CSV table of C-alpha atoms in Angstrom, one decimal:
chain,number,residue,atom,x,y,z
A,1,MET,CA,-19.1,-29.7,-41.9
A,2,TYR,CA,-22.2,-27.5,-42.0
A,3,GLN,CA,-21.7,-26.0,-45.5
A,4,ASN,CA,-24.5,-28.1,-47.0
A,5,TYR,CA,-27.0,-27.0,-44.4
A,6,SER,CA,-29.7,-24.6,-45.4
A,7,ILE,CA,-30.2,-21.4,-43.5
A,8,ASN,CA,-33.3,-22.8,-41.9
A,9,GLU,CA,-31.5,-26.0,-40.8
A,10,LEU,CA,-28.6,-23.9,-39.3
A,11,TYR,CA,-31.2,-21.8,-37.5
A,12,GLN,CA,-32.9,-24.8,-36.0
A,13,LEU,CA,-29.5,-26.3,-35.0
A,14,LEU,CA,-28.5,-23.1,-33.2
A,15,LYS,CA,-31.8,-23.0,-31.4
A,16,GLN,CA,-31.3,-26.6,-30.2
A,17,ILE,CA,-27.8,-25.7,-28.9
A,18,GLU,CA,-29.2,-22.6,-27.2
A,19,THR,CA,-31.9,-24.6,-25.5
A,20,THR,CA,-29.3,-27.2,-24.3
A,21,ILE,CA,-26.9,-24.5,-23.0
A,22,ASP,CA,-29.7,-22.7,-21.1
A,23,LYS,CA,-31.2,-25.9,-19.7
A,24,TYR,CA,-27.9,-27.2,-18.2
A,25,ASN,CA,-26.2,-23.8,-17.7
A,26,LEU,CA,-23.3,-24.9,-20.0
A,27,ASP,CA,-20.4,-22.9,-21.3
A,28,PRO,CA,-21.2,-22.0,-24.9
A,29,LYS,CA,-17.6,-21.8,-26.0
A,30,PRO,CA,-17.1,-25.5,-26.7
A,31,PHE,CA,-20.3,-25.5,-28.8
A,32,MET,CA,-19.2,-22.4,-30.8
A,33,GLU,CA,-15.7,-23.9,-31.4
A,34,LYS,CA,-17.2,-27.2,-32.6
A,35,LEU,CA,-19.4,-25.3,-35.0
A,36,GLY,CA,-16.4,-23.4,-36.3
A,37,PHE,CA,-17.6,-20.0,-35.1
A,38,GLN,CA,-14.8,-19.6,-32.6
A,39,GLN,CA,-11.2,-20.6,-32.8
A,40,PRO,CA,-9.8,-22.5,-29.8
A,41,VAL,CA,-7.3,-20.6,-27.8
A,42,PRO,CA,-3.8,-22.1,-28.1
A,43,GLU,CA,-2.2,-23.5,-24.9
A,44,THR,CA,1.0,-21.7,-25.7
A,45,GLU,CA,1.8,-18.6,-27.8
A,46,ILE,CA,4.8,-16.4,-28.3
A,47,VAL,CA,4.7,-12.7,-27.6
A,48,PHE,CA,7.2,-10.2,-28.7
A,49,GLU,CA,8.7,-7.0,-27.5
A,50,LYS,CA,7.8,-5.0,-24.4
A,51,THR,CA,4.3,-4.5,-25.7
A,52,GLY,CA,3.6,-8.2,-25.5
A,53,GLY,CA,4.4,-8.5,-21.8
A,54,ARG,CA,2.8,-5.3,-20.8
A,55,PHE,CA,-0.4,-6.0,-22.8
A,56,HIS,CA,-0.9,-9.3,-21.0
A,57,LEU,CA,0.0,-7.8,-17.6
A,58,PHE,CA,-2.7,-5.2,-18.1
A,59,LYS,CA,-5.0,-8.1,-19.2
A,60,ALA,CA,-4.2,-10.0,-16.0
A,61,LEU,CA,-4.9,-7.0,-13.7
A,62,GLU,CA,-8.2,-6.3,-15.5
A,63,GLU,CA,-9.5,-9.8,-15.7
A,64,ALA,CA,-8.3,-11.6,-12.5
A,65,LYS,CA,-10.9,-12.8,-10.1
A,66,GLU,CA,-8.8,-14.4,-7.3
A,67,ARG,CA,-5.1,-14.1,-7.4
A,68,ILE,CA,-2.2,-12.6,-9.5
A,69,VAL,CA,1.4,-13.6,-8.9
A,70,ILE,CA,4.1,-11.3,-10.3
A,71,LYS,CA,7.8,-12.0,-10.3
A,72,CYS,CA,10.3,-9.3,-11.4
A,73,PRO,CA,13.6,-8.4,-9.7
A,74,TRP,CA,13.3,-4.6,-10.2
A,75,ALA,CA,10.5,-2.1,-9.9
A,76,SER,CA,11.0,1.3,-11.3
A,77,ASP,CA,8.9,4.4,-12.1
A,78,ARG,CA,9.7,3.8,-15.8
A,79,ALA,CA,7.3,0.9,-15.8
A,80,ILE,CA,5.1,1.3,-12.8
A,81,ASP,CA,3.5,4.5,-14.0
A,82,ASN,CA,0.0,5.9,-13.4
A,83,ASP,CA,-1.6,3.4,-15.9
A,84,LEU,CA,-0.1,0.4,-14.1
A,85,MET,CA,-0.9,1.8,-10.6
A,86,LEU,CA,-4.5,2.4,-11.6
A,87,ARG,CA,-4.8,-1.3,-12.7
A,88,LEU,CA,-3.1,-2.5,-9.5
A,89,ASN,CA,-5.6,-0.5,-7.5
A,90,TYR,CA,-8.5,-1.8,-9.6
A,91,ALA,CA,-7.5,-5.4,-9.1
A,92,LEU,CA,-7.1,-4.9,-5.4
A,93,ASP,CA,-10.4,-3.1,-5.1
A,94,GLN,CA,-12.1,-6.1,-6.8
A,95,GLY,CA,-10.7,-8.3,-3.9
A,96,VAL,CA,-7.9,-9.9,-6.0
A,97,GLN,CA,-4.9,-11.0,-4.0
A,98,ILE,CA,-1.6,-9.8,-5.6
A,99,ASP,CA,1.7,-11.5,-4.7
A,100,LEU,CA,4.7,-9.6,-5.9
A,101,GLY,CA,8.2,-11.0,-5.7
A,102,TRP,CA,11.0,-8.4,-6.1
A,103,GLY,CA,14.7,-7.8,-5.5
A,104,TYR,CA,17.8,-9.1,-7.2
A,105,GLN,CA,20.1,-11.4,-5.3
A,106,TYR,CA,23.3,-9.5,-6.0
A,107,ASP,CA,21.6,-6.2,-4.8
A,108,LEU,CA,20.9,-7.6,-1.3
A,109,GLY,CA,23.1,-5.8,1.2
A,110,THR,CA,24.7,-3.6,-1.4
A,111,ILE,CA,21.9,-1.7,-3.0
A,112,ILE,CA,18.9,-3.0,-1.0
A,113,LYS,CA,19.5,-2.3,2.7
A,114,LYS,CA,17.6,-1.6,6.0
A,115,ASP,CA,17.9,1.4,8.2
A,116,ARG,CA,17.9,1.2,12.0
A,117,HIS,CA,14.1,1.2,12.0
A,118,CYS,CA,14.1,-1.8,9.7
A,119,ASN,CA,12.7,0.2,6.8
A,120,PHE,CA,14.1,-0.7,3.3
A,121,THR,CA,16.6,1.8,1.8
A,122,PHE,CA,18.2,1.9,-1.6
A,123,THR,CA,21.7,3.3,-2.3
A,124,THR,CA,21.9,6.2,-4.7
A,125,GLU,CA,23.7,4.3,-7.5
A,126,GLY,CA,21.0,1.7,-7.7
A,127,GLN,CA,17.9,3.5,-6.7
A,128,TYR,CA,16.7,3.9,-10.3
A,129,ARG,CA,16.1,0.2,-10.4
A,130,TYR,CA,13.8,0.3,-7.3
A,131,SER,CA,12.4,3.8,-7.7
A,132,ALA,CA,8.8,2.5,-7.6
A,133,MET,CA,9.2,0.5,-4.4
A,134,SER,CA,8.0,3.4,-2.2
A,135,LYS,CA,4.7,3.4,-4.1
A,136,LEU,CA,4.3,-0.3,-3.7
A,137,PHE,CA,5.1,-0.1,0.0
A,138,GLN,CA,2.4,2.6,0.4
A,139,LEU,CA,0.0,0.4,-1.6
A,140,GLN,CA,0.7,-2.5,0.7
A,141,LYS,CA,-0.2,-0.5,3.7
A,142,ARG,CA,-3.6,0.4,2.1
A,143,TYR,CA,-4.3,-3.2,1.1
A,144,SER,CA,-2.4,-5.1,3.7
A,145,ASP,CA,-4.8,-8.1,3.4
A,146,ARG,CA,-4.5,-8.4,-0.4
A,147,LEU,CA,-1.1,-7.1,-1.5
A,148,ARG,CA,1.9,-9.2,-0.3
A,149,LEU,CA,5.4,-8.2,-1.2
A,150,LYS,CA,8.2,-10.9,-1.0
A,151,LEU,CA,11.9,-10.2,-1.3
A,152,THR,CA,12.8,-13.2,-3.4
A,153,GLY,CA,16.2,-12.3,-4.8
A,154,GLY,CA,15.8,-14.1,-8.1
A,155,HIS,CA,16.2,-13.0,-11.7
A,156,SER,CA,13.2,-14.6,-13.4
A,157,LYS,CA,10.4,-12.6,-14.9
A,158,TYR,CA,6.8,-14.1,-15.0
A,159,PHE,CA,3.3,-13.5,-13.9
A,160,VAL,CA,0.2,-15.6,-13.4
A,161,CYS,CA,-3.4,-14.6,-13.7
A,162,ASP,CA,-5.7,-16.9,-11.6
A,163,ARG,CA,-5.4,-20.2,-13.4
A,164,GLN,CA,-6.2,-18.7,-16.7
A,165,PHE,CA,-2.8,-17.9,-18.1
A,166,ALA,CA,0.8,-17.2,-17.3
A,167,TYR,CA,3.5,-15.1,-18.9
A,168,VAL,CA,7.2,-16.1,-18.8
A,169,GLY,CA,9.8,-14.0,-20.7
A,170,SER,CA,12.8,-11.8,-20.9
A,171,HIS,CA,11.0,-8.5,-20.4
A,172,ASN,CA,11.5,-6.8,-17.1
A,173,ILE,CA,7.8,-6.1,-16.8
A,174,LEU,CA,8.1,-3.8,-13.7
A,175,SER,CA,11.2,-1.9,-14.5
A,176,ALA,CA,11.8,-1.5,-18.3
A,177,THR,CA,10.9,1.7,-20.1
A,178,ILE,CA,7.2,1.4,-20.9
A,179,PRO,CA,6.1,0.7,-24.5
A,180,ASN,CA,3.4,2.4,-26.4
A,181,LEU,CA,0.4,0.1,-26.3
A,182,LYS,CA,-1.4,2.2,-28.9
A,183,ILE,CA,0.7,0.7,-31.7
A,184,ALA,CA,-0.5,-2.4,-33.4
A,185,TYR,CA,0.0,-5.5,-31.3
A,186,PRO,CA,2.1,-7.6,-31.6
A,187,ASP,CA,5.1,-5.4,-32.2
A,188,LEU,CA,7.8,-7.5,-33.8
A,189,GLN,CA,10.5,-4.8,-33.9
A,190,GLY,CA,12.3,-5.7,-30.7
A,191,ASP,CA,14.4,-8.0,-28.8
A,192,GLU,CA,12.1,-9.1,-25.9
A,193,THR,CA,10.4,-12.4,-26.3
A,194,GLY,CA,8.1,-14.3,-24.0
A,195,THR,CA,5.5,-17.0,-24.0
A,196,ILE,CA,1.9,-17.2,-22.8
A,197,HIS,CA,0.9,-20.5,-21.2
A,198,ARG,CA,-2.6,-21.8,-20.6
A,199,ASN,CA,-1.7,-25.3,-19.6
A,200,PRO,CA,-2.9,-25.9,-16.0
A,201,GLU,CA,0.2,-27.9,-15.1
A,202,ILE,CA,2.6,-25.2,-16.2
A,203,ILE,CA,0.5,-22.5,-14.4
A,204,GLN,CA,0.6,-24.6,-11.2
A,205,LYS,CA,4.4,-25.1,-11.4
A,206,LEU,CA,4.9,-21.3,-11.5
A,207,ILE,CA,2.5,-20.8,-8.6
A,208,THR,CA,4.3,-23.5,-6.6
A,209,ARG,CA,7.7,-22.1,-7.4
A,210,TYR,CA,6.7,-18.6,-6.2
A,211,ASP,CA,5.0,-19.9,-3.0
A,212,GLN,CA,8.0,-22.0,-2.1
A,213,ALA,CA,10.5,-19.2,-2.6
A,214,ILE,CA,11.9,-18.0,0.7
A,215,ASP,CA,11.3,-14.4,1.7
A,216,LEU,CA,14.8,-12.9,2.2
A,217,THR,CA,13.7,-9.9,4.2
A,218,ALA,CA,15.0,-11.3,7.5
A,219,SER,CA,18.4,-11.7,6.0
A,220,LEU,CA,18.8,-7.9,5.8
A,221,THR,CA,19.5,-6.6,9.3
A,222,PRO,CA,21.2,-3.3,10.4
A,223,GLN,CA,23.7,-5.4,12.4
A,224,ASN,CA,25.2,-7.3,9.4
A,225,MET,CA,25.7,-4.4,7.0
A,226,ARG,CA,27.1,-0.9,6.9
A,227,LEU,CA,24.2,1.6,7.1
A,228,ARG,CA,24.0,4.6,4.8
A,229,ALA,CA,24.9,7.9,6.5
């Protein structure tokens, strides 16, 4: 469109755009996209392997301004390592609210239990699935006004960053063995697949689904299950 413009004409055009942006405090991205200097971000894209999910989870924790919703049935030290804990702390320190849904339905009352003091306990045979929960409980105590844990009992895996983007996929983002993010992204050599969504309606559906999920914590009581010795 602008290939026939001289350098001086392009310069004058850019100056006019700059003046308009400054005058009305406009977002420059649409102008840059229209000029062909910046490709529009797709509403949906496919991400592969564990690197894809973890890459975007880190992105969410680093860029969120208001709220992050994370849903994953299991939470283990294999995934919630120092790097992820640092980013969780960073987001919380920035005032971001983090809602984290955890727990698998068929583990309730069998692997996930409560002791007589109403503290969560995990049986030995299944503890590896929830080995990071103690760290998350401690983090919740430190940030009780910002980190909210919900025992949801589902099997879905997704997270939402503000209203910017959402990830939905097969990757157990909080429990699977961590990938090496230093390799070239995306890594196509794996069997985990997910999608990134930037459509506001899809993002809102995921937020609503999480918010409407019942917290099953009250269903676990010392009276209705056999306590560990």
